Amino acid sequence: MKLLKTNEIFRKAKALFLVITLSFTLLPSSSPSASADEFLMIYEAEEAQLSGLTVEKKLSGFSGNGYVTGFTNDTGSVTFTVEVSSTALYKLTVGYATPYGYKKSNLLVNGVGQGEVEFVEVPGFAEAPAGSILLNEGSNTITLEKGWGWYVIDYIKIEPTENPDQHQVVKELINPNATKEAVSLLSFLVDHYGKNILSGQQVYPNDNLIDVQFIYQQTGKKPAVLGLDFIDNSPSRVERGTSADEVKVAIDWWNNEGGIAAFTWHWNAPKDLIDQPGKEWWRGFYTDSTTFDLQYALNHPDSEDYQLLFRDIDAISAELKKLQDANVPVLWRPLHEAEGGWFWWGAKGPEPAKELWKIMYDRMTNYHKLNNLIWVWNSVSPEWYPGDEYVDIVSYDSYPGNYNYAPISNYFERLVELVDNKKLIAMAENGPIPDPDLLPLYHANWSWFSTWNGSVLRDQNTIDHLKKVYSHDYVLTLDELPNLKTYLSDSVSTQFTQLDDSINRFSADGQLGKPIVSQLSNDLRQAEKHFQKGQFKQAIKKLEDIKKSLDNPGQQKNIEHDAKRFLKVNTNVLILSLKE
């Protein structure tokens, strides 16, 4: 069975190589001798085709002869006609203003939905990145319409994209005491980052995996990632009679199905639930259904409010501890969608949310000794980011509208920038599943997707689309996962090859000088020979010699920082694999 799964993954990798090869044929880059400025194209909104909009000049700072306004939640569109000389990916930027605060607009290219463009609140006019778009040779249309209305559009800017930099993600978790199962899961995710996307499905508590069964009935496949929720383990819900045992579901999914467990927590506010019609107690995770004030709690550590935060974190920690005791690693995504403000943990702005995240990380990691967690942050804005030392994976929740299967490259690219291309990026929730044909073409290398449950799964994706996704070569499903419990030990030979390739790559681009390359390569070859002879202790000793060489003060002039960190982390993972 394991051999069949390995062959299946190899088959998909080979198919992906063909897709990527095709993408280079379809998406020619601009001349390497020409600067981007020579190809920069700006299209003024007041000269575009308008529907339900007017041209104004009241706000200062616009370009051209005015800007367009009049967008509502349901009406208003501006359509630009764009001429390009070749079929390629182009970078789209939107000039805008937000006199009424944070807004979003729907984006269409040649009539096909491409997701949303986010307009953060700024004084005057600014530019918003809209990601990469695929334009055909000749005439194309780009439309911005309604969405979350009452914004202003000034212009759009089109310029050629550059080939994205190679991801610099390493197999290192922020918790230095992470369990080998957590390291194994992260290693698998890193190995497939940019090569495949893992399928995922969120389920309701206590629903017997109805949505997973629905997918299986329609496609003959099951998702690789199972999304679960500690919502009914929130103490303010438990005291009102809720109960759930999602831990049991996760253990079964890991042990008997061979899948990956991901948990979020719709954290019912610890107290001060409004509990009135439309704001019932069970809606207590929403800002509008509680008066609990996170800022007050954090500012008053002697208060009941502050202590109740710890009570709730401790309650969920007890559930996560059961998973650790069962050797189950968890993709752990608390405080999700904080920057939206619709949940109480984000209602007071970025600083309280980041402080709560750090409190939770410290409490769970250092007090409860939970080492099986892979910490997934769920916000795009730099102002909300807790910092690299508190986050393993970054993510975005995508709901662009029914049947909009766009790759959502703009948010992916923003997350790449947020973490300097050094952490995995996931689509932790979604309505429509991105088209797997488009993901590699747009370089939108989401690690996994996780479709929301119930009507969202059924109403925002057609059956034909589900069948396409779950049978696609780019998408990994449950039956195609390797044995994640033994993934490290099973992949030792591959790790030796990858480490050797990395040494050669860093040497070629000047990040390793010749004196240390020779030493590293020699130690690695000897370590691999010992491994092939079953001499694991000797192999580990040679790998330890590699780490000593990387730390040798006399060699630091021959080693760039990023190369050193990458090689040390991957050497550590290889040592851990040999110790299994």
XYZ file of C-alpha atoms in Angstrom:
580
model
C 0.000 0.000 0.000
C 2.767 2.439 0.926
C 4.605 1.654 -2.309
C 1.475 2.436 -4.315
C 1.128 5.764 -2.538
C 4.768 6.638 -3.212
C 4.357 5.782 -6.888
C 1.220 7.891 -7.040
C 3.046 10.919 -5.633
C 5.870 10.383 -8.141
C 3.301 10.227 -10.937
C 1.849 13.530 -9.810
C 5.263 15.151 -9.515
C 6.055 14.075 -13.073
C 2.746 15.449 -14.301
C 3.404 18.715 -12.503
C 6.753 19.009 -14.313
C 4.814 18.906 -17.579
C 2.434 21.585 -16.324
C 5.307 23.835 -15.270
C 7.050 23.253 -18.601
C 3.813 24.208 -20.336
C 3.520 27.310 -18.155
C 6.865 28.585 -19.386
C 5.614 28.103 -22.945
C 2.340 29.892 -22.243
C 3.810 32.672 -20.134
C 6.827 34.211 -21.874
C 8.788 36.700 -19.788
C 9.688 40.168 -20.989
C 13.056 40.787 -22.604
C 15.811 40.507 -20.002
C 17.453 43.613 -21.453
C 14.341 45.769 -21.052
C 13.438 47.477 -17.785
C 9.970 47.146 -16.274
C 9.413 50.899 -16.634
C 9.484 50.601 -20.420
C 6.455 48.317 -20.247
C 4.568 50.165 -17.523
C 0.996 50.910 -18.608
C -1.393 53.157 -16.649
C -5.101 53.298 -17.476
C -7.187 56.090 -15.967
C -10.553 55.089 -14.525
C -12.345 58.198 -15.821
C -11.515 57.063 -19.389
C -12.773 53.494 -18.871
C -16.267 52.045 -19.383
C -18.439 52.933 -16.384
C -21.653 51.385 -15.113
C -23.549 53.124 -12.317
C -20.567 55.367 -11.528
C -19.681 59.024 -11.863
C -16.442 60.932 -12.420
C -15.489 63.362 -9.644
C -12.614 65.666 -8.675
C -13.541 66.567 -5.089
C -10.728 64.634 -3.390
C -7.219 65.964 -3.869
C -4.283 63.891 -5.014
C -5.821 61.954 -7.930
C -4.047 61.322 -11.223
C -5.328 62.198 -14.669
C -8.591 64.119 -14.980
C -10.501 62.660 -12.052
C -11.559 59.433 -10.376
C -14.692 57.288 -10.378
C -17.050 56.803 -7.445
C -20.512 55.476 -6.696
C -19.738 51.818 -5.886
C -22.167 50.113 -3.500
C -22.344 46.552 -2.207
C -24.536 45.625 -5.183
C -23.857 48.089 -7.996
C -21.116 49.882 -9.852
C -18.349 48.702 -12.164
C -15.426 50.146 -14.090
C -14.056 48.176 -17.043
C -10.652 48.890 -18.573
C -9.672 47.651 -22.036
C -6.007 46.647 -22.017
C -3.826 45.791 -25.006
C -0.717 43.633 -24.528
C 1.726 42.277 -27.081
C 2.069 38.753 -25.644
C 0.191 36.229 -23.562
C 1.776 36.379 -20.133
C 1.300 37.022 -16.450
C 1.188 40.703 -15.591
C 1.312 42.495 -12.272
C -1.834 44.515 -11.543
C -1.904 47.492 -9.172
C -4.968 49.607 -8.417
C -4.899 53.311 -7.531
C -7.678 53.993 -5.019
C -8.985 56.040 -2.102
C -11.025 54.943 0.918
C -12.879 57.962 2.309
C -15.194 55.583 4.197
C -12.628 53.169 5.604
C -11.441 49.664 4.728
C -13.124 48.194 1.606
C -12.905 45.385 -0.963
C -13.677 45.182 -4.666
C -14.397 42.221 -6.931
C -11.881 41.721 -9.753
C -12.691 40.177 -13.138
C -10.336 39.597 -16.046
C -11.970 38.973 -19.414
C -15.231 38.398 -17.568
C -13.841 35.718 -15.235
C -13.700 36.309 -11.494
C -10.214 36.650 -10.015
C -11.109 37.136 -6.355
C -11.027 40.359 -4.390
C -8.797 43.418 -4.195
C -8.368 44.808 -0.694
C -8.293 48.562 -0.091
C -6.873 49.374 3.329
C -7.882 52.653 4.922
C -5.425 55.420 4.018
C -5.475 59.221 3.917
C -5.773 60.470 0.348
C -4.910 58.173 -2.553
C -2.781 55.014 -2.482
C -2.017 51.864 -4.474
C -3.254 48.347 -3.734
C -1.517 45.216 -5.060
C -3.975 43.036 -6.946
C -1.607 40.162 -7.709
C -0.772 38.554 -11.016
C -3.285 38.289 -13.834
C -3.087 36.298 -17.062
C -3.637 38.512 -20.108
C -3.957 37.253 -23.665
C -2.130 38.718 -26.622
C -4.239 41.571 -27.955
C -7.285 43.062 -26.233
C -8.360 42.207 -22.662
C -10.832 43.597 -20.168
C -10.165 44.238 -16.474
C -13.180 45.010 -14.308
C -13.463 46.243 -10.731
C -16.989 46.018 -9.388
C -19.132 46.473 -6.260
C -17.965 44.075 -3.505
C -17.797 46.054 -0.267
C -18.693 49.372 -1.857
C -18.143 53.071 -1.182
C -14.566 53.245 -2.394
C -12.911 55.321 -5.125
C -10.946 54.048 -8.152
C -8.332 56.332 -9.712
C -6.444 54.115 -12.187
C -4.918 50.688 -12.780
C -1.278 49.952 -13.525
C -0.073 46.991 -15.601
C 3.530 45.799 -15.719
C 5.313 42.519 -16.492
C 5.850 40.086 -13.653
C 9.219 38.694 -12.739
C 9.810 35.012 -12.124
C 9.247 34.480 -8.389
C 12.210 33.792 -6.158
C 12.747 30.257 -4.958
C 11.045 29.606 -1.633
C 13.427 29.680 1.335
C 11.291 27.546 3.658
C 13.181 25.292 6.059
C 12.017 22.310 8.083
C 12.210 24.136 11.381
C 9.419 24.734 13.886
C 9.391 27.690 16.259
C 9.184 25.290 19.217
C 12.674 23.773 19.626
C 11.117 20.858 21.543
C 8.662 19.928 18.794
C 7.707 16.256 18.663
C 9.119 14.100 15.908
C 5.558 13.720 14.548
C 5.261 17.488 14.209
C 8.676 17.698 12.524
C 7.688 14.840 10.221
C 4.472 16.577 9.199
C 6.240 19.872 8.589
C 8.925 18.083 6.558
C 6.271 16.527 4.343
C 4.564 19.871 3.819
C 7.871 21.560 2.955
C 8.840 18.787 0.535
C 5.591 19.297 -1.400
C 5.435 23.079 -1.198
C 5.091 24.405 -4.734
C 4.754 20.881 -6.119
C 1.265 19.985 -4.886
C -1.614 21.408 -2.920
C -3.174 19.231 -0.228
C -6.945 18.879 -0.284
C -8.773 19.755 2.912
C -12.281 19.898 4.321
C -13.645 21.593 7.430
C -16.367 19.691 9.294
C -18.929 20.574 11.953
C -18.454 19.168 15.463
C -20.387 15.963 16.095
C -21.507 15.618 12.456
C -19.950 12.192 11.681
C -17.887 13.722 8.856
C -20.931 14.294 6.650
C -19.053 16.625 4.302
C -16.148 14.190 3.939
C -18.626 11.469 3.034
C -20.303 13.808 0.527
C -16.972 14.444 -1.193
C -16.213 10.714 -1.249
C -19.620 9.927 -2.756
C -19.098 12.483 -5.510
C -15.406 11.947 -6.275
C -14.316 8.608 -4.827
C -11.650 10.503 -2.849
C -11.273 11.970 0.635
C -9.421 15.123 1.704
C -5.903 14.854 3.061
C -6.502 17.523 5.731
C -9.444 17.343 8.125
C -10.442 20.687 9.641
C -11.887 20.493 13.153
C -13.040 23.093 15.682
C -12.868 23.392 19.479
C -15.886 25.726 19.442
C -17.999 23.556 21.751
C -15.111 23.105 24.194
C -15.172 26.835 25.019
C -15.980 27.014 28.768
C -18.748 29.607 28.305
C -20.477 27.147 25.970
C -19.771 24.050 28.057
C -21.445 25.691 31.069
C -24.527 26.066 28.865
C -24.595 22.405 27.935
C -22.451 21.938 24.812
C -20.137 18.988 24.437
C -17.831 17.669 21.742
C -15.072 15.116 21.391
C -13.253 16.300 18.300
C -10.045 14.899 19.774
C -11.368 11.393 19.241
C -12.153 12.256 15.612
C -8.647 13.643 15.088
C -6.960 10.601 16.621
C -8.979 8.285 14.402
C -8.195 10.413 11.338
C -4.448 10.260 12.062
C -4.186 6.646 13.198
C -6.761 4.843 11.063
C -7.192 7.051 7.999
C -3.601 8.295 7.770
C -4.711 11.905 7.394
C -3.711 15.289 8.793
C -5.637 17.053 11.564
C -6.088 20.831 11.574
C -7.835 22.629 14.439
C -9.288 26.093 14.733
C -11.124 27.547 17.730
C -14.218 29.711 17.481
C -13.553 30.923 21.001
C -16.806 31.877 22.701
C -16.003 34.944 24.787
C -15.141 33.965 28.379
C -17.938 36.147 29.806
C -20.296 39.040 29.049
C -22.381 37.267 26.427
C -25.322 39.452 25.335
C -27.647 36.472 24.791
C -30.547 38.264 23.104
C -32.377 37.392 19.877
C -29.857 37.684 17.037
C -27.010 37.805 19.566
C -27.509 34.468 21.280
C -24.920 32.994 23.666
C -23.817 30.484 21.051
C -22.773 33.395 18.818
C -20.427 34.583 21.545
C -17.316 34.451 19.372
C -18.726 37.330 17.305
C -17.904 40.878 18.336
C -21.566 41.903 18.089
C -22.691 39.206 20.541
C -20.466 39.990 23.513
C -19.285 43.012 25.461
C -16.105 41.243 26.582
C -13.240 43.723 26.155
C -9.888 42.103 25.365
C -7.989 45.365 25.775
C -9.416 45.831 29.265
C -8.525 42.262 30.240
C -4.930 42.629 29.080
C -4.556 45.989 30.815
C -5.842 44.556 34.117
C -3.980 41.288 34.849
C -5.585 41.116 38.313
C -9.095 41.176 36.848
C -11.489 38.278 36.449
C -11.482 38.958 32.716
C -7.739 38.332 32.470
C -7.898 35.169 34.567
C -10.738 33.821 32.435
C -8.525 34.069 29.359
C -6.171 31.606 31.040
C -9.043 29.410 32.179
C -10.187 29.048 28.583
C -6.687 28.519 27.169
C -6.083 25.845 29.815
C -9.323 24.083 28.866
C -8.318 23.819 25.211
C -4.768 22.883 26.205
C -6.200 19.855 27.996
C -7.778 18.732 24.730
C -4.568 19.312 22.773
C -2.643 17.378 25.431
C -4.779 14.314 24.646
C -3.619 14.603 21.048
C 0.010 14.917 22.094
C -0.354 11.829 24.299
C -1.668 9.993 21.221
C 1.316 11.239 19.121
C -0.931 13.302 16.849
C 0.568 16.519 15.401
C -1.846 19.400 14.887
C -2.022 22.288 12.436
C -3.177 24.735 15.122
C -4.939 27.928 13.957
C -6.406 29.929 16.853
C -7.463 33.609 16.753
C -8.291 33.271 13.064
C -9.418 36.196 10.882
C -8.422 38.594 13.667
C -7.895 41.576 11.384
C -11.510 41.363 10.183
C -12.708 42.605 13.556
C -15.865 40.493 13.483
C -14.482 38.190 16.201
C -13.924 39.608 19.698
C -10.210 38.760 19.710
C -9.695 41.186 16.807
C -12.204 43.857 17.808
C -9.693 46.045 19.652
C -7.108 46.148 16.883
C -3.793 44.441 16.159
C -1.853 45.010 19.383
C -4.245 43.215 21.780
C -4.676 40.350 19.277
C -0.911 39.897 18.935
C -0.462 40.036 22.717
C -3.130 37.376 23.199
C -1.443 35.176 20.574
C 1.872 35.431 22.421
C 0.202 34.701 25.756
C -1.445 31.630 24.273
C 1.800 30.432 22.685
C 3.701 30.833 25.960
C 0.999 29.187 28.044
C 0.568 26.212 25.748
C 4.248 25.726 24.922
C 6.072 26.541 28.140
C 3.453 25.827 30.809
C 1.481 22.950 29.295
C 4.495 21.608 27.345
C 2.469 21.133 24.173
C 5.088 20.240 21.558
C 2.810 18.701 18.931
C 1.490 22.009 17.587
C 2.341 23.680 14.290
C 1.249 27.288 14.790
C -0.743 28.726 11.866
C -1.317 32.498 11.782
C -4.322 33.708 9.814
C -3.886 37.339 8.765
C -2.294 39.126 5.817
C -1.607 42.588 7.213
C 1.920 43.286 8.544
C 0.413 45.333 11.388
C -1.243 42.204 12.754
C 1.697 39.802 12.428
C 3.012 38.541 15.823
C 6.522 37.901 14.467
C 8.478 35.058 12.938
C 9.417 33.623 16.338
C 5.715 32.985 17.123
C 4.482 31.623 13.786
C 5.222 28.447 11.812
C 2.831 28.899 8.877
C 0.864 31.884 7.586
C -2.537 31.602 5.961
C -5.508 33.360 4.388
C -9.230 32.573 4.330
C -10.631 32.928 0.805
C -14.299 33.578 0.007
C -14.366 35.310 -3.406
C -17.971 34.308 -4.237
C -19.820 31.299 -5.615
C -17.999 29.345 -8.349
C -15.073 31.778 -8.441
C -12.164 29.361 -8.791
C -9.437 31.995 -9.093
C -5.959 31.174 -7.692
C -6.127 34.194 -5.318
C -2.540 35.049 -6.195
C -2.690 38.588 -4.776
C -3.112 37.366 -1.196
C -0.537 34.636 -1.706
C 1.987 37.195 -2.924
C 1.252 39.471 0.040
C 1.900 36.591 2.430
C 5.165 35.773 0.638
C 6.209 39.365 1.258
C 5.007 39.245 4.880
C 7.319 36.351 5.785
C 10.098 37.133 3.300
C 9.338 33.867 1.466
C 10.603 31.846 4.443
C 7.427 30.177 5.753
C 4.753 27.919 4.324
C 1.562 29.610 3.123
C -1.833 27.936 3.323
C -5.413 28.666 2.308
C -6.753 27.738 5.726
C -10.400 28.270 4.731
C -12.112 28.669 1.411
C -15.458 28.732 -0.265
C -14.719 27.930 -3.919
C -11.669 25.713 -4.346
C -9.023 27.357 -6.547
C -8.679 25.826 -10.002
C -5.668 23.485 -9.815
C -4.906 24.183 -13.466
C -4.234 27.820 -12.578
C -2.312 27.479 -9.322
C 1.091 26.515 -10.804
C 0.655 28.966 -13.689
C 0.146 31.838 -11.245
C 2.838 30.529 -8.865
C 0.170 30.557 -6.137
C 1.759 27.737 -4.151
C -0.808 27.304 -1.386
C 0.262 24.410 0.847
C -3.297 23.223 1.395
C -6.893 24.366 1.054
C -9.725 23.610 3.473
C -13.237 24.134 2.162
C -15.748 25.360 4.713
C -18.520 23.001 5.682
C -22.186 22.523 4.863
C -23.785 24.799 2.304
C -20.487 26.555 1.525
C -19.019 23.330 0.139
C -22.145 22.516 -1.868
C -23.282 25.973 -2.984
C -19.923 27.486 -3.963
C -18.474 24.510 -5.871
C -20.142 22.521 -8.620
C -20.003 18.731 -8.543
C -17.970 18.794 -11.759
C -15.460 21.140 -10.133
C -15.144 18.882 -7.075
C -14.493 15.916 -9.368
C -11.866 17.896 -11.279
C -10.101 19.027 -8.111
C -10.034 15.664 -6.356
C -8.755 13.832 -9.440
C -6.200 16.460 -10.437
C -2.491 15.652 -10.608
C -1.632 18.806 -8.655
C -3.938 17.914 -5.739
C -2.986 15.386 -3.075
C -5.869 13.459 -1.523
C -5.999 11.216 1.532
C -5.192 8.004 -0.337
C -2.054 9.606 -1.796
C -0.424 10.572 1.486
C 2.629 8.585 2.558
C 2.857 7.129 6.054
C 3.418 10.379 7.904
C 4.379 8.561 11.099
C 7.469 7.150 9.380
C 7.948 9.880 6.788
C 11.290 11.040 8.172
C 12.898 7.602 8.268
C 11.355 6.636 4.925
C 12.801 9.712 3.218
C 16.422 9.529 4.435
C 17.876 8.802 0.986
C 15.929 11.705 -0.475
C 17.146 13.979 2.322
C 20.772 13.123 1.552
C 20.188 14.037 -2.095
C 18.402 17.269 -1.180
C 21.180 18.304 1.187
C 23.828 17.638 -1.465
C 21.815 19.626 -4.024
C 21.512 22.499 -1.553
C 25.272 22.614 -0.954
C 25.855 22.740 -4.714
C 23.195 25.424 -5.178
C 24.578 27.638 -2.430
C 28.056 27.157 -3.887
C 26.889 28.121 -7.378
C 25.192 31.340 -6.226
C 28.104 32.401 -4.036
C 26.579 31.791 -0.609
C 29.218 29.159 0.193
C 32.920 29.640 -0.469
C 35.085 26.922 -1.949
C 36.987 26.081 1.271
C 33.857 25.017 3.148
C 32.064 23.419 0.178
C 34.767 20.780 -0.078
C 34.549 19.978 3.650
C 30.746 19.816 3.700
C 30.524 17.663 0.579
C 33.151 15.231 1.871
C 31.435 14.817 5.261
C 28.066 14.370 3.582
C 29.378 11.661 1.240
C 30.899 9.764 4.166
C 27.691 10.092 6.179
C 25.666 8.693 3.296
C 28.055 5.745 2.878
C 27.682 4.922 6.580
C 23.898 5.115 6.231
C 23.914 2.778 3.227
C 25.883 0.261 5.304
C 23.440 0.545 8.190
C 26.019 2.340 10.344
C 23.640 4.985 11.664
C 25.767 6.155 14.606
C 28.737 6.805 12.332
C 26.464 8.585 9.834
C 25.126 10.829 12.599
C 28.677 11.631 13.735
C 29.598 12.809 10.230
C 26.435 14.933 10.077
C 27.396 16.479 13.410
C 30.757 17.311 11.791
C 28.839 19.245 9.123
C 27.167 21.332 11.833
C 30.546 21.978 13.466
C 31.963 23.150 10.146
C 29.028 25.507 9.655
C 29.637 26.969 13.134
C 33.433 27.146 12.796
C 34.406 30.805 13.475
C 37.169 30.570 10.911
C 34.691 29.623 8.174
C 32.103 32.352 8.709
C 33.569 34.509 5.950
C 32.784 31.652 3.567
C 29.124 31.244 4.602
C 26.125 33.505 4.062
C 23.610 33.546 6.941
C 20.644 32.108 5.009
C 22.728 29.251 3.607
C 24.052 28.414 7.067
C 20.591 28.354 8.637
C 19.114 26.275 5.814
C 21.885 23.678 5.910
C 21.894 23.406 9.708
C 18.135 22.926 9.922
C 18.078 20.270 7.213
C 21.079 18.508 8.747
C 19.221 18.430 12.074
C 16.162 16.918 10.414
C 18.335 14.272 8.768
C 19.906 13.427 12.134
C 16.445 13.146 13.692
C 15.389 10.848 10.844
C 18.356 8.545 11.446
C 17.545 8.354 15.150
C 14.023 7.022 14.530
